[in-house]
mmCIF file of C-alpha atoms and ligand atoms in Angstrom:
data_model
loop_
_atom_site.group_PDB
_atom_site.id
_atom_site.type_symbol
_atom_site.label_atom_id
_atom_site.label_comp_id
_atom_site.label_asym_id
_atom_site.label_seq_id
_atom_site.Cartn_x
_atom_site.Cartn_y
_atom_site.Cartn_z
ATOM 1 C CA MET L 242 -0.037 0.121 0.062
ATOM 2 C CA LYS L 243 1.644 3.235 -1.094
ATOM 3 C CA LEU L 244 0.009 6.220 0.770
ATOM 4 C CA LEU L 245 0.530 9.924 0.821
ATOM 5 C CA ILE L 246 -0.728 12.549 3.036
ATOM 6 C CA LEU L 247 -0.738 16.114 1.838
ATOM 7 C CA GLY L 248 -1.563 19.440 3.625
ATOM 8 C CA LEU L 249 -0.026 22.562 4.709
ATOM 9 C CA PRO L 250 2.575 22.457 7.358
ATOM 10 C CA GLY L 251 0.649 22.118 10.578
ATOM 11 C CA SER L 252 -2.239 20.435 9.027
ATOM 12 C CA GLY L 253 -1.632 17.137 11.046
ATOM 13 C CA LYS L 254 0.125 15.344 8.221
ATOM 14 C CA THR L 255 2.916 13.721 10.396
ATOM 15 C CA THR L 256 0.527 12.662 13.313
ATOM 16 C CA GLN L 257 -1.725 11.028 10.796
ATOM 17 C CA ALA L 258 0.942 9.366 8.703
ATOM 18 C CA GLN L 259 2.644 7.864 11.764
ATOM 19 C CA LYS L 260 -0.603 6.468 13.001
ATOM 20 C CA LEU L 261 -1.293 4.900 9.551
ATOM 21 C CA ALA L 262 2.181 3.608 9.260
ATOM 22 C CA GLU L 263 1.793 2.080 12.650
ATOM 23 C CA LYS L 264 -1.805 0.544 12.105
ATOM 24 C CA PHE L 265 -0.982 -0.996 8.593
ATOM 25 C CA ASN L 266 2.611 -1.842 9.416
ATOM 26 C CA LEU L 267 3.963 0.271 6.659
ATOM 27 C CA CYS L 268 7.216 2.294 6.537
ATOM 28 C CA PHE L 269 6.854 6.020 7.355
ATOM 29 C CA VAL L 270 8.831 8.398 5.283
ATOM 30 C CA LYS L 271 9.097 12.022 6.112
ATOM 31 C CA THR L 272 11.374 14.309 3.891
ATOM 32 C CA GLY L 273 11.406 17.101 6.434
ATOM 33 C CA THR L 274 13.091 14.964 9.070
ATOM 34 C CA ILE L 275 15.719 13.290 6.497
ATOM 35 C CA LEU L 276 16.623 16.766 5.298
ATOM 36 C CA ARG L 277 16.943 18.240 8.743
ATOM 37 C CA GLU L 278 19.427 15.286 9.465
ATOM 38 C CA MET L 279 21.205 15.895 5.958
ATOM 39 C CA ALA L 280 21.540 19.538 6.897
ATOM 40 C CA LYS L 281 23.840 18.681 9.711
ATOM 41 C CA THR L 282 26.566 17.325 7.445
ATOM 42 C CA PRO L 283 29.331 19.780 6.330
ATOM 43 C CA THR L 284 29.112 18.598 2.653
ATOM 44 C CA PRO L 285 28.059 20.943 -0.111
ATOM 45 C CA GLU L 286 24.848 19.386 -0.345
ATOM 46 C CA GLY L 287 24.154 19.590 3.500
ATOM 47 C CA VAL L 288 25.087 23.322 3.420
ATOM 48 C CA LYS L 289 22.684 23.812 0.571
ATOM 49 C CA ILE L 290 19.938 22.147 2.458
ATOM 50 C CA ARG L 291 20.630 24.018 5.587
ATOM 51 C CA GLU L 292 20.369 27.252 3.664
ATOM 52 C CA ALA L 293 16.801 26.357 2.380
ATOM 53 C CA LEU L 294 15.692 25.182 5.653
ATOM 54 C CA ASP L 295 16.882 28.417 7.450
ATOM 55 C CA LYS L 296 15.003 30.534 4.939
ATOM 56 C CA GLY L 297 11.779 28.526 4.845
ATOM 57 C CA GLU L 298 12.336 27.736 1.148
ATOM 58 C CA LEU L 299 11.947 24.421 -0.496
ATOM 59 C CA VAL L 300 15.047 22.162 -0.960
ATOM 60 C CA ASP L 301 16.085 21.560 -4.522
ATOM 61 C CA ASP L 302 13.810 19.254 -6.292
ATOM 62 C CA LEU L 303 16.464 16.904 -7.717
ATOM 63 C CA ILE L 304 18.098 16.412 -4.164
ATOM 64 C CA VAL L 305 14.750 15.526 -2.527
ATOM 65 C CA ALA L 306 13.397 13.372 -5.445
ATOM 66 C CA ARG L 307 16.757 11.426 -5.278
ATOM 67 C CA LEU L 308 16.709 10.827 -1.548
ATOM 68 C CA VAL L 309 12.975 9.625 -1.682
ATOM 69 C CA GLU L 310 13.999 7.354 -4.532
ATOM 70 C CA GLN L 311 16.837 5.702 -2.510
ATOM 71 C CA ARG L 312 14.670 5.656 0.697
ATOM 72 C CA LEU L 313 11.997 3.622 -0.926
ATOM 73 C CA LYS L 314 14.443 1.112 -2.081
ATOM 74 C CA ASP L 315 15.145 0.218 1.648
ATOM 75 C CA GLU L 316 13.993 -3.218 2.935
ATOM 76 C CA ASP L 317 11.330 -1.949 5.395
ATOM 77 C CA CYS L 318 9.451 0.029 2.569
ATOM 78 C CA GLN L 319 8.948 -2.996 0.167
ATOM 79 C CA ASP L 320 5.386 -3.938 1.392
ATOM 80 C CA GLY L 321 4.407 -0.176 1.083
ATOM 81 C CA PHE L 322 4.889 3.173 2.784
ATOM 82 C CA VAL L 323 3.192 6.372 4.109
ATOM 83 C CA MET L 324 4.779 9.466 2.651
ATOM 84 C CA ASP L 325 4.903 12.700 4.487
ATOM 85 C CA GLY L 326 6.467 15.633 2.686
ATOM 86 C CA TYR L 327 6.890 14.537 -0.937
ATOM 87 C CA PRO L 328 5.964 15.633 -3.556
ATOM 88 C CA ARG L 329 5.883 19.424 -2.793
ATOM 89 C CA SER L 330 6.004 20.364 -6.513
ATOM 90 C CA ILE L 331 5.011 19.226 -9.797
ATOM 91 C CA HIS L 332 8.542 18.983 -10.876
ATOM 92 C CA GLN L 333 9.409 16.536 -8.167
ATOM 93 C CA ILE L 334 6.782 14.109 -9.069
ATOM 94 C CA GLN L 335 7.935 14.330 -12.682
ATOM 95 C CA THR L 336 11.402 13.434 -11.516
ATOM 96 C CA PHE L 337 10.378 10.602 -9.304
ATOM 97 C CA ASP L 338 6.749 9.282 -9.009
ATOM 98 C CA PRO L 339 6.390 6.762 -6.116
ATOM 99 C CA GLU L 340 3.016 5.715 -7.584
ATOM 100 C CA PHE L 341 0.807 6.346 -4.612
ATOM 101 C CA VAL L 342 -2.581 4.318 -4.728
ATOM 102 C CA LYS L 343 -4.289 6.848 -2.476
ATOM 103 C CA VAL L 344 -3.758 10.576 -1.633
ATOM 104 C CA PHE L 345 -5.285 12.176 1.368
ATOM 105 C CA TYR L 346 -5.440 15.965 1.576
ATOM 106 C CA LEU L 347 -5.781 17.290 5.146
ATOM 107 C CA LYS L 348 -7.658 20.567 4.509
ATOM 108 C CA VAL L 349 -7.110 23.157 7.218
ATOM 109 C CA PRO L 350 -7.576 26.966 6.922
ATOM 110 C CA GLU L 351 -4.388 28.895 6.676
ATOM 111 C CA GLU L 352 -5.111 31.012 9.910
ATOM 112 C CA GLU L 353 -5.487 27.733 11.853
ATOM 113 C CA VAL L 354 -2.235 26.061 10.616
ATOM 114 C CA ARG L 355 -0.507 29.292 11.391
ATOM 115 C CA LYS L 356 -1.801 29.184 14.900
ATOM 116 C CA ARG L 357 -0.836 25.453 15.221
ATOM 117 C CA LEU L 358 2.647 26.031 14.142
ATOM 118 C CA ILE L 359 3.450 28.998 16.286
ATOM 119 C CA GLN L 360 2.148 26.833 19.191
ATOM 120 C CA ARG L 361 4.089 23.939 18.207
ATOM 121 C CA GLY L 362 7.408 25.932 18.367
ATOM 122 C CA ARG L 363 9.669 23.807 16.281
ATOM 123 C CA GLU L 364 13.238 25.263 15.379
ATOM 124 C CA ASP L 365 11.658 26.485 12.090
ATOM 125 C CA ASP L 366 8.380 27.734 13.537
ATOM 126 C CA THR L 367 9.266 31.455 14.172
ATOM 127 C CA PRO L 368 6.378 33.644 13.079
ATOM 128 C CA GLU L 369 8.616 34.824 10.079
ATOM 129 C CA LEU L 370 9.579 31.565 8.928
ATOM 130 C CA VAL L 371 6.007 30.144 9.321
ATOM 131 C CA ASP L 372 4.769 32.953 7.175
ATOM 132 C CA ARG L 373 7.361 32.243 4.544
ATOM 133 C CA ARG L 374 6.755 28.582 4.478
ATOM 134 C CA LEU L 375 3.074 29.044 4.214
ATOM 135 C CA GLN L 376 3.546 31.561 1.316
ATOM 136 C CA VAL L 377 6.049 29.084 -0.505
ATOM 137 C CA GLN L 378 4.037 25.993 0.044
ATOM 138 C CA SER L 379 0.435 27.312 -0.624
ATOM 139 C CA LYS L 380 1.050 27.735 -4.285
ATOM 140 C CA GLU L 381 2.800 24.546 -4.881
ATOM 141 C CA LEU L 382 0.555 22.631 -2.864
ATOM 142 C CA GLY L 383 -2.220 23.859 -4.996
ATOM 143 C CA GLU L 384 -0.593 22.513 -8.275
ATOM 144 C CA VAL L 385 0.111 19.201 -6.550
ATOM 145 C CA LEU L 386 -3.478 18.743 -5.582
ATOM 146 C CA GLU L 387 -4.586 19.471 -9.095
ATOM 147 C CA PHE L 388 -2.294 16.870 -10.391
ATOM 148 C CA PHE L 389 -3.708 14.125 -8.004
ATOM 149 C CA LYS L 390 -7.107 15.192 -8.467
ATOM 150 C CA LYS L 391 -6.782 14.634 -12.336
ATOM 151 C CA ASN L 392 -5.330 11.289 -11.678
ATOM 152 C CA GLY L 393 -8.408 10.332 -9.456
ATOM 153 C CA GLU L 394 -6.396 9.378 -6.381
ATOM 154 C CA LEU L 395 -7.300 12.303 -4.299
ATOM 155 C CA VAL L 396 -9.313 12.156 -0.954
ATOM 156 C CA GLU L 397 -10.125 15.454 0.706
ATOM 157 C CA ILE L 398 -10.507 15.381 4.481
ATOM 158 C CA ASP L 399 -11.610 18.118 6.784
ATOM 159 C CA GLY L 400 -8.229 18.448 8.782
ATOM 160 C CA SER L 401 -9.445 21.077 11.235
ATOM 161 C CA LYS L 402 -11.418 18.359 13.085
ATOM 162 C CA ASP L 403 -9.845 16.424 15.914
ATOM 163 C CA GLU L 404 -7.030 13.757 15.449
ATOM 164 C CA GLU L 405 -9.135 10.611 16.015
ATOM 165 C CA TRP L 406 -12.053 11.835 13.655
ATOM 166 C CA VAL L 407 -9.528 12.607 10.941
ATOM 167 C CA PHE L 408 -7.800 9.190 11.426
ATOM 168 C CA GLY L 409 -11.171 7.461 11.316
ATOM 169 C CA GLN L 410 -12.140 9.176 7.894
ATOM 170 C CA ILE L 411 -8.759 8.148 6.520
ATOM 171 C CA VAL L 412 -8.976 4.542 7.552
ATOM 172 C CA ASN L 413 -12.479 4.165 6.298
ATOM 173 C CA GLN L 414 -11.186 4.991 2.676
ATOM 174 C CA ILE L 415 -8.473 2.339 2.826
HETATM 175 P P1 LIG X 39 8.301 19.652 6.994
HETATM 176 O O1 LIG X 39 9.017 18.969 8.185
HETATM 177 O O2 LIG X 39 7.563 18.532 6.248
HETATM 178 O O3 LIG X 39 7.370 20.706 7.347
HETATM 179 O O4 LIG X 39 9.328 20.130 6.085
HETATM 180 C C1 LIG X 39 10.378 21.026 6.724
HETATM 181 C C2 LIG X 39 11.121 21.712 5.663
HETATM 182 O O5 LIG X 39 11.774 20.699 4.793
HETATM 183 C C3 LIG X 39 10.411 22.437 4.517
HETATM 184 O O6 LIG X 39 10.062 23.750 4.879
HETATM 185 C C4 LIG X 39 11.226 22.537 3.383
HETATM 186 O O7 LIG X 39 12.354 23.467 3.398
HETATM 187 C C5 LIG X 39 11.946 21.188 3.541
HETATM 188 N N1 LIG X 39 11.239 20.116 2.588
HETATM 189 C C6 LIG X 39 10.620 18.931 3.280
HETATM 190 N N2 LIG X 39 9.968 18.152 2.149
HETATM 191 C C7 LIG X 39 10.499 18.907 0.964
HETATM 192 C C8 LIG X 39 10.257 18.580 -0.395
HETATM 193 N N3 LIG X 39 9.504 17.488 -0.839
HETATM 194 N N4 LIG X 39 10.787 19.437 -1.133
HETATM 195 C C9 LIG X 39 11.555 20.427 -0.904
HETATM 196 N N5 LIG X 39 11.753 20.800 0.388
HETATM 197 C C10 LIG X 39 11.236 20.050 1.495
#
């Protein structure tokens, strides 16, 4: 089973993706976490990733597409996976397509995600970076949603409801 959870930062993607991976015994792949680890290495690629993260910009499409392709070759992903954070642009899915069977979009108003992110307080959740990430990702997300809508794999879920309700809705569709 190859699943994708889409949504703005703060929409609850990671929480839901982790619960799904656990329930169905799938591997959980979160690009944000992999990239934050890679950003600690003092290689040219690590430095480039660090710069993008520090500015709230997206990391280079080819770097991300390549790392996802590699990760999905790992033994633990052979029975399926739940993806969190990829693709974030049309160019990424054109570069490497994981062939998702279902795509869930957690729809949450921008004001609500801004509030949630500032409360969460991760390193990149300062008000300025939150605004920049939302600005960059809203546009790209719209294009990615269109792509999956056309392919008929998209299921939209009201992500502003509570965690258990959202999870139930997702599970009902699987
Ligand atoms: P996240 O933890 O999913 O909110 O991702 C944190 C940051 O990692 C994002 O703001 C981006 O800078 C970067 N990132 C995560 N996934 C991608 C991706 N697919 N493409 C480009 N940048 C990404």
